[in-house]
Amino acid sequence: MVVPTPSPTEDNGQRIRIKAENFAFDLSRITVPASSQVIIEFENEDSAPHNVAFYTTSSLTETIYKGGIITGPRTITYTFTAPAVPGTYYFRCDVHPSMNGQFIVT
Ligand SMILES: [Cu+2]
């Protein structure tokens, strides 16, 4: 008997679209399940450099994932694994720390 196993495709991932425009993100909160594969489609509409970087706290205690900086208009896809421990973490643009939000792992 063949037992179907779930294939670890992108379909099982958490696909999030986030945009930077006029030096602001269009999301203030990104929520994903613990340990899930996170796929961030980051769209930078500004002709300025931005990224999305994920940290455990706003003091940048520990880096969860640091997305590459791109100058827009351009889109980039980041892929990483969400923390195993649920909680409220932090994301920001490293170039412009005033662009930030909550990274919530459930
Ligand atoms: Cu920025």
mmCIF file of N, CA and C and ligand atoms in Angstrom:
data_model
loop_
_atom_site.group_PDB
_atom_site.id
_atom_site.type_symbol
_atom_site.label_atom_id
_atom_site.label_comp_id
_atom_site.label_asym_id
_atom_site.label_seq_id
_atom_site.Cartn_x
_atom_site.Cartn_y
_atom_site.Cartn_z
ATOM 1 N N MET A 1 0.851 -1.191 0.000
ATOM 2 C CA MET A 1 0.000 0.000 0.000
ATOM 3 C C MET A 1 0.891 1.248 0.000
ATOM 4 N N VAL A 2 0.556 2.161 -0.844
ATOM 5 C CA VAL A 2 1.348 3.387 -0.969
ATOM 6 C C VAL A 2 0.713 4.489 -0.127
ATOM 7 N N VAL A 3 1.496 4.974 0.760
ATOM 8 C CA VAL A 3 1.007 6.081 1.589
ATOM 9 C C VAL A 3 1.522 7.386 0.987
ATOM 10 N N PRO A 4 0.633 8.244 0.570
ATOM 11 C CA PRO A 4 1.107 9.511 -0.014
ATOM 12 C C PRO A 4 1.758 10.398 1.038
ATOM 13 N N THR A 5 2.905 10.889 0.696
ATOM 14 C CA THR A 5 3.579 11.790 1.626
ATOM 15 C C THR A 5 3.469 13.212 1.083
ATOM 16 N N PRO A 6 3.234 14.159 1.937
ATOM 17 C CA PRO A 6 3.151 15.541 1.469
ATOM 18 C C PRO A 6 4.499 15.989 0.907
ATOM 19 N N SER A 7 4.473 16.530 -0.272
ATOM 20 C CA SER A 7 5.733 16.970 -0.871
ATOM 21 C C SER A 7 6.090 18.360 -0.356
ATOM 22 N N PRO A 8 7.346 18.555 -0.034
ATOM 23 C CA PRO A 8 7.751 19.850 0.526
ATOM 24 C C PRO A 8 7.898 20.908 -0.570
ATOM 25 N N THR A 9 6.798 21.256 -1.147
ATOM 26 C CA THR A 9 6.828 22.243 -2.225
ATOM 27 C C THR A 9 6.528 23.628 -1.680
ATOM 28 N N GLU A 10 6.614 24.576 -2.548
ATOM 29 C CA GLU A 10 6.294 25.957 -2.158
ATOM 30 C C GLU A 10 4.839 26.087 -1.714
ATOM 31 N N ASP A 11 4.013 25.144 -2.168
ATOM 32 C CA ASP A 11 2.593 25.226 -1.820
ATOM 33 C C ASP A 11 2.375 25.105 -0.315
ATOM 34 N N ASN A 12 3.332 24.448 0.344
ATOM 35 C CA ASN A 12 3.217 24.311 1.790
ATOM 36 C C ASN A 12 3.814 25.511 2.522
ATOM 37 N N GLY A 13 4.404 26.397 1.763
ATOM 38 C CA GLY A 13 5.041 27.541 2.395
ATOM 39 C C GLY A 13 4.070 28.673 2.623
ATOM 40 N N GLN A 14 4.519 29.598 3.412
ATOM 41 C CA GLN A 14 3.726 30.790 3.703
ATOM 42 C C GLN A 14 4.217 31.894 2.792
ATOM 43 N N ARG A 15 3.411 32.219 1.785
ATOM 44 C CA ARG A 15 3.835 33.219 0.814
ATOM 45 C C ARG A 15 3.287 34.579 1.231
ATOM 46 N N ILE A 16 4.182 35.496 1.462
ATOM 47 C CA ILE A 16 3.798 36.829 1.941
ATOM 48 C C ILE A 16 4.293 37.857 0.930
ATOM 49 N N ARG A 17 3.422 38.763 0.559
ATOM 50 C CA ARG A 17 3.847 39.873 -0.293
ATOM 51 C C ARG A 17 3.941 41.121 0.561
ATOM 52 N N ILE A 18 5.057 41.791 0.436
ATOM 53 C CA ILE A 18 5.222 43.048 1.173
ATOM 54 C C ILE A 18 5.856 44.055 0.233
ATOM 55 N N LYS A 19 5.358 45.273 0.336
ATOM 56 C CA LYS A 19 5.817 46.320 -0.571
ATOM 57 C C LYS A 19 6.417 47.476 0.210
ATOM 58 N N ALA A 20 7.485 48.037 -0.337
ATOM 59 C CA ALA A 20 8.034 49.281 0.207
ATOM 60 C C ALA A 20 7.739 50.380 -0.800
ATOM 61 N N GLU A 21 7.101 51.427 -0.328
ATOM 62 C CA GLU A 21 6.759 52.539 -1.202
ATOM 63 C C GLU A 21 6.782 53.823 -0.384
ATOM 64 N N ASN A 22 7.416 54.850 -0.937
ATOM 65 C CA ASN A 22 7.556 56.124 -0.210
ATOM 66 C C ASN A 22 8.120 55.916 1.193
ATOM 67 N N PHE A 23 9.126 55.053 1.276
ATOM 68 C CA PHE A 23 9.838 54.796 2.522
ATOM 69 C C PHE A 23 8.924 54.276 3.628
ATOM 70 N N ALA A 24 7.966 53.432 3.226
ATOM 71 C CA ALA A 24 7.102 52.771 4.206
ATOM 72 C C ALA A 24 6.743 51.386 3.683
ATOM 73 N N PHE A 25 6.603 50.424 4.592
ATOM 74 C CA PHE A 25 6.085 49.112 4.218
ATOM 75 C C PHE A 25 4.565 49.171 4.179
ATOM 76 N N ASP A 26 3.967 48.351 3.321
ATOM 77 C CA ASP A 26 2.502 48.303 3.285
ATOM 78 C C ASP A 26 1.941 47.328 4.317
ATOM 79 N N LEU A 27 2.813 46.623 5.039
ATOM 80 C CA LEU A 27 2.361 45.734 6.119
ATOM 81 C C LEU A 27 3.059 46.154 7.406
ATOM 82 N N SER A 28 2.328 46.170 8.499
ATOM 83 C CA SER A 28 2.950 46.456 9.795
ATOM 84 C C SER A 28 3.087 45.169 10.596
ATOM 85 N N ARG A 29 2.559 44.072 10.019
ATOM 86 C CA ARG A 29 2.550 42.811 10.734
ATOM 87 C C ARG A 29 2.630 41.682 9.721
ATOM 88 N N ILE A 30 3.523 40.732 9.994
ATOM 89 C CA ILE A 30 3.643 39.537 9.162
ATOM 90 C C ILE A 30 3.448 38.358 10.091
ATOM 91 N N THR A 31 2.479 37.484 9.787
ATOM 92 C CA THR A 31 2.171 36.360 10.664
ATOM 93 C C THR A 31 2.378 35.047 9.926
ATOM 94 N N VAL A 32 3.122 34.133 10.542
ATOM 95 C CA VAL A 32 3.392 32.824 9.942
ATOM 96 C C VAL A 32 3.357 31.751 11.034
ATOM 97 N N PRO A 33 3.084 30.500 10.650
ATOM 98 C CA PRO A 33 3.153 29.411 11.627
ATOM 99 C C PRO A 33 4.606 29.069 11.982
ATOM 100 N N ALA A 34 4.817 28.602 13.203
ATOM 101 C CA ALA A 34 6.147 28.201 13.658
ATOM 102 C C ALA A 34 6.737 27.137 12.741
ATOM 103 N N SER A 35 8.019 27.247 12.490
ATOM 104 C CA SER A 35 8.790 26.273 11.698
ATOM 105 C C SER A 35 8.358 26.158 10.244
ATOM 106 N N SER A 36 7.490 27.044 9.787
ATOM 107 C CA SER A 36 7.036 26.946 8.396
ATOM 108 C C SER A 36 8.087 27.534 7.458
ATOM 109 N N GLN A 37 7.982 27.153 6.198
ATOM 110 C CA GLN A 37 8.829 27.774 5.192
ATOM 111 C C GLN A 37 8.184 29.104 4.812
ATOM 112 N N VAL A 38 8.918 30.164 4.944
ATOM 113 C CA VAL A 38 8.388 31.499 4.671
ATOM 114 C C VAL A 38 8.955 31.984 3.343
ATOM 115 N N ILE A 39 8.057 32.397 2.463
ATOM 116 C CA ILE A 39 8.473 32.937 1.176
ATOM 117 C C ILE A 39 8.003 34.387 1.134
ATOM 118 N N ILE A 40 8.944 35.294 1.150
ATOM 119 C CA ILE A 40 8.619 36.717 1.147
ATOM 120 C C ILE A 40 8.853 37.262 -0.256
ATOM 121 N N GLU A 41 7.802 37.758 -0.867
ATOM 122 C CA GLU A 41 7.956 38.452 -2.146
ATOM 123 C C GLU A 41 8.009 39.937 -1.827
ATOM 124 N N PHE A 42 9.203 40.469 -1.890
ATOM 125 C CA PHE A 42 9.419 41.854 -1.490
ATOM 126 C C PHE A 42 9.514 42.741 -2.729
ATOM 127 N N GLU A 43 8.604 43.691 -2.791
ATOM 128 C CA GLU A 43 8.527 44.599 -3.920
ATOM 129 C C GLU A 43 8.989 45.983 -3.454
ATOM 130 N N ASN A 44 10.070 46.442 -4.004
ATOM 131 C CA ASN A 44 10.560 47.778 -3.667
ATOM 132 C C ASN A 44 10.183 48.743 -4.795
ATOM 133 N N GLU A 45 9.273 49.630 -4.491
ATOM 134 C CA GLU A 45 8.786 50.588 -5.494
ATOM 135 C C GLU A 45 9.629 51.856 -5.527
ATOM 136 N N ASP A 46 10.490 52.016 -4.547
ATOM 137 C CA ASP A 46 11.278 53.250 -4.452
ATOM 138 C C ASP A 46 12.599 53.113 -5.209
ATOM 139 N N SER A 47 13.058 54.216 -5.755
ATOM 140 C CA SER A 47 14.389 54.196 -6.369
ATOM 141 C C SER A 47 15.431 54.464 -5.288
ATOM 142 N N ALA A 48 15.284 53.723 -4.212
ATOM 143 C CA ALA A 48 16.170 53.803 -3.047
ATOM 144 C C ALA A 48 16.339 52.378 -2.542
ATOM 145 N N PRO A 49 17.440 52.118 -1.816
ATOM 146 C CA PRO A 49 17.660 50.759 -1.327
ATOM 147 C C PRO A 49 16.809 50.432 -0.092
ATOM 148 N N HIS A 50 16.205 49.258 -0.126
ATOM 149 C CA HIS A 50 15.470 48.741 1.038
ATOM 150 C C HIS A 50 15.722 47.237 1.132
ATOM 151 N N ASN A 51 15.456 46.694 2.313
ATOM 152 C CA ASN A 51 15.384 45.236 2.465
ATOM 153 C C ASN A 51 14.337 44.928 3.524
ATOM 154 N N VAL A 52 14.151 43.650 3.786
ATOM 155 C CA VAL A 52 13.351 43.215 4.922
ATOM 156 C C VAL A 52 14.231 42.262 5.711
ATOM 157 N N ALA A 53 14.464 42.590 6.974
ATOM 158 C CA ALA A 53 15.309 41.765 7.834
ATOM 159 C C ALA A 53 14.521 41.430 9.101
ATOM 160 N N PHE A 54 14.681 40.196 9.544
ATOM 161 C CA PHE A 54 13.896 39.680 10.671
ATOM 162 C C PHE A 54 14.809 39.420 11.863
ATOM 163 N N TYR A 55 14.424 39.946 13.008
ATOM 164 C CA TYR A 55 15.217 39.824 14.227
ATOM 165 C C TYR A 55 14.328 39.355 15.369
ATOM 166 N N THR A 56 14.971 38.821 16.410
ATOM 167 C CA THR A 56 14.166 38.372 17.554
ATOM 168 C C THR A 56 13.557 39.559 18.294
ATOM 169 N N THR A 57 14.297 40.667 18.353
ATOM 170 C CA THR A 57 13.787 41.847 19.059
ATOM 171 C C THR A 57 14.197 43.110 18.304
ATOM 172 N N SER A 58 13.599 44.230 18.698
ATOM 173 C CA SER A 58 13.953 45.501 18.072
ATOM 174 C C SER A 58 15.361 45.946 18.461
ATOM 175 N N SER A 59 15.957 45.289 19.464
ATOM 176 C CA SER A 59 17.363 45.553 19.803
ATOM 177 C C SER A 59 18.295 44.717 18.935
ATOM 178 N N LEU A 60 17.710 43.978 17.987
ATOM 179 C CA LEU A 60 18.484 43.155 17.053
ATOM 180 C C LEU A 60 19.328 42.121 17.786
ATOM 181 N N THR A 61 18.775 41.596 18.868
ATOM 182 C CA THR A 61 19.486 40.627 19.703
ATOM 183 C C THR A 61 20.018 39.464 18.868
ATOM 184 N N GLU A 62 19.163 38.974 17.979
ATOM 185 C CA GLU A 62 19.549 37.819 17.180
ATOM 186 C C GLU A 62 18.894 37.964 15.815
ATOM 187 N N THR A 63 19.640 37.632 14.782
ATOM 188 C CA THR A 63 19.090 37.711 13.425
ATOM 189 C C THR A 63 18.374 36.413 13.083
ATOM 190 N N ILE A 64 17.148 36.541 12.622
ATOM 191 C CA ILE A 64 16.410 35.366 12.135
ATOM 192 C C ILE A 64 16.695 35.179 10.656
ATOM 193 N N TYR A 65 16.563 36.256 9.898
ATOM 194 C CA TYR A 65 16.874 36.214 8.469
ATOM 195 C C TYR A 65 17.061 37.649 7.983
ATOM 196 N N LYS A 66 18.107 37.851 7.229
ATOM 197 C CA LYS A 66 18.407 39.177 6.723
ATOM 198 C C LYS A 66 18.261 39.130 5.206
ATOM 199 N N GLY A 67 17.240 39.768 4.688
ATOM 200 C CA GLY A 67 17.039 39.790 3.244
ATOM 201 C C GLY A 67 18.025 40.739 2.576
ATOM 202 N N GLY A 68 18.419 40.405 1.374
ATOM 203 C CA GLY A 68 19.334 41.246 0.626
ATOM 204 C C GLY A 68 18.714 42.596 0.293
ATOM 205 N N ILE A 69 19.548 43.616 0.263
ATOM 206 C CA ILE A 69 19.089 44.977 -0.041
ATOM 207 C C ILE A 69 18.968 45.133 -1.552
ATOM 208 N N ILE A 70 17.822 45.666 -1.990
ATOM 209 C CA ILE A 70 17.634 45.938 -3.422
ATOM 210 C C ILE A 70 17.210 47.390 -3.612
ATOM 211 N N THR A 71 17.633 47.944 -4.726
ATOM 212 C CA THR A 71 17.192 49.286 -5.096
ATOM 213 C C THR A 71 16.109 49.143 -6.154
ATOM 214 N N GLY A 72 14.985 49.804 -5.922
ATOM 215 C CA GLY A 72 13.834 49.658 -6.806
ATOM 216 C C GLY A 72 13.901 50.551 -8.025
ATOM 217 N N PRO A 73 12.893 50.411 -8.860
ATOM 218 C CA PRO A 73 11.803 49.439 -8.690
ATOM 219 C C PRO A 73 12.250 48.027 -9.053
ATOM 220 N N ARG A 74 12.053 47.130 -8.108
ATOM 221 C CA ARG A 74 12.493 45.757 -8.290
ATOM 222 C C ARG A 74 11.827 44.860 -7.248
ATOM 223 N N THR A 75 11.686 43.588 -7.598
ATOM 224 C CA THR A 75 11.105 42.616 -6.669
ATOM 225 C C THR A 75 12.107 41.511 -6.426
ATOM 226 N N ILE A 76 12.136 41.010 -5.195
ATOM 227 C CA ILE A 76 13.041 39.918 -4.844
ATOM 228 C C ILE A 76 12.261 38.936 -3.976
ATOM 229 N N THR A 77 12.653 37.678 -4.035
ATOM 230 C CA THR A 77 12.010 36.662 -3.196
ATOM 231 C C THR A 77 13.005 36.165 -2.163
ATOM 232 N N TYR A 78 12.580 36.203 -0.913
ATOM 233 C CA TYR A 78 13.393 35.678 0.183
ATOM 234 C C TYR A 78 12.728 34.389 0.681
ATOM 235 N N THR A 79 13.523 33.403 1.013
ATOM 236 C CA THR A 79 12.980 32.160 1.567
ATOM 237 C C THR A 79 13.763 31.785 2.822
ATOM 238 N N PHE A 80 13.048 31.528 3.885
ATOM 239 C CA PHE A 80 13.710 31.077 5.115
ATOM 240 C C PHE A 80 12.709 30.299 5.963
ATOM 241 N N THR A 81 13.209 29.706 7.030
ATOM 242 C CA THR A 81 12.356 28.922 7.928
ATOM 243 C C THR A 81 12.000 29.764 9.142
ATOM 244 N N ALA A 82 10.718 29.792 9.469
ATOM 245 C CA ALA A 82 10.251 30.567 10.623
ATOM 246 C C ALA A 82 10.796 29.957 11.917
ATOM 247 N N PRO A 83 10.963 30.774 12.955
ATOM 248 C CA PRO A 83 11.395 30.234 14.248
ATOM 249 C C PRO A 83 10.454 29.135 14.736
ATOM 250 N N ALA A 84 11.016 28.189 15.479
ATOM 251 C CA ALA A 84 10.223 27.080 16.013
ATOM 252 C C ALA A 84 9.402 27.516 17.230
ATOM 253 N N VAL A 85 9.840 28.578 17.858
ATOM 254 C CA VAL A 85 9.174 29.041 19.076
ATOM 255 C C VAL A 85 8.212 30.181 18.735
ATOM 256 N N PRO A 86 6.915 29.976 18.999
ATOM 257 C CA PRO A 86 5.956 31.049 18.733
ATOM 258 C C PRO A 86 6.279 32.296 19.558
ATOM 259 N N GLY A 87 5.956 33.431 18.994
ATOM 260 C CA GLY A 87 6.201 34.667 19.723
ATOM 261 C C GLY A 87 6.065 35.855 18.798
ATOM 262 N N THR A 88 6.273 37.019 19.364
ATOM 263 C CA THR A 88 6.236 38.243 18.586
ATOM 264 C C THR A 88 7.660 38.723 18.385
ATOM 265 N N TYR A 89 8.096 38.679 17.146
ATOM 266 C CA TYR A 89 9.437 39.073 16.769
ATOM 267 C C TYR A 89 9.355 40.414 16.026
ATOM 268 N N TYR A 90 10.364 40.708 15.247
ATOM 269 C CA TYR A 90 10.506 42.063 14.716
ATOM 270 C C TYR A 90 11.051 42.027 13.294
ATOM 271 N N PHE A 91 10.573 42.916 12.463
ATOM 272 C CA PHE A 91 11.230 43.074 11.158
ATOM 273 C C PHE A 91 11.429 44.556 10.879
ATOM 274 N N ARG A 92 12.396 44.828 10.028
ATOM 275 C CA ARG A 92 12.662 46.215 9.668
ATOM 276 C C ARG A 92 13.429 46.260 8.349
ATOM 277 N N CYS A 93 13.551 47.469 7.804
ATOM 278 C CA CYS A 93 14.489 47.725 6.722
ATOM 279 C C CYS A 93 15.789 48.154 7.389
ATOM 280 N N ASP A 94 16.885 47.462 7.063
ATOM 281 C CA ASP A 94 18.150 47.797 7.707
ATOM 282 C C ASP A 94 18.666 49.173 7.301
ATOM 283 N N VAL A 95 18.274 49.619 6.118
ATOM 284 C CA VAL A 95 18.746 50.926 5.647
ATOM 285 C C VAL A 95 17.961 52.056 6.328
ATOM 286 N N HIS A 96 16.697 51.784 6.600
ATOM 287 C CA HIS A 96 15.813 52.786 7.203
ATOM 288 C C HIS A 96 15.076 52.134 8.380
ATOM 289 N N PRO A 97 15.709 52.113 9.556
ATOM 290 C CA PRO A 97 15.120 51.389 10.696
ATOM 291 C C PRO A 97 13.740 51.894 11.119
ATOM 292 N N SER A 98 13.359 53.095 10.661
ATOM 293 C CA SER A 98 12.005 53.557 11.004
ATOM 294 C C SER A 98 10.948 52.774 10.234
ATOM 295 N N MET A 99 11.353 52.041 9.207
ATOM 296 C CA MET A 99 10.450 51.125 8.506
ATOM 297 C C MET A 99 10.531 49.794 9.245
ATOM 298 N N ASN A 100 9.494 49.476 10.033
ATOM 299 C CA ASN A 100 9.549 48.248 10.826
ATOM 300 C C ASN A 100 8.163 47.742 11.157
ATOM 301 N N GLY A 101 8.102 46.542 11.701
ATOM 302 C CA GLY A 101 6.813 45.957 12.072
ATOM 303 C C GLY A 101 7.010 44.720 12.925
ATOM 304 N N GLN A 102 5.886 44.070 13.222
ATOM 305 C CA GLN A 102 5.919 42.870 14.049
ATOM 306 C C GLN A 102 5.953 41.626 13.177
ATOM 307 N N PHE A 103 6.790 40.699 13.557
ATOM 308 C CA PHE A 103 6.866 39.388 12.892
ATOM 309 C C PHE A 103 6.289 38.388 13.897
ATOM 310 N N ILE A 104 5.080 37.942 13.632
ATOM 311 C CA ILE A 104 4.380 37.116 14.609
ATOM 312 C C ILE A 104 4.406 35.655 14.173
ATOM 313 N N VAL A 105 4.915 34.814 15.053
ATOM 314 C CA VAL A 105 5.001 33.372 14.797
ATOM 315 C C VAL A 105 4.000 32.694 15.714
ATOM 316 N N THR A 106 3.094 31.925 15.108
ATOM 317 C CA THR A 106 2.007 31.308 15.895
ATOM 318 C C THR A 106 2.224 29.801 16.064
HETATM 319 CU CU CU B 1 14.583 51.108 3.480
#
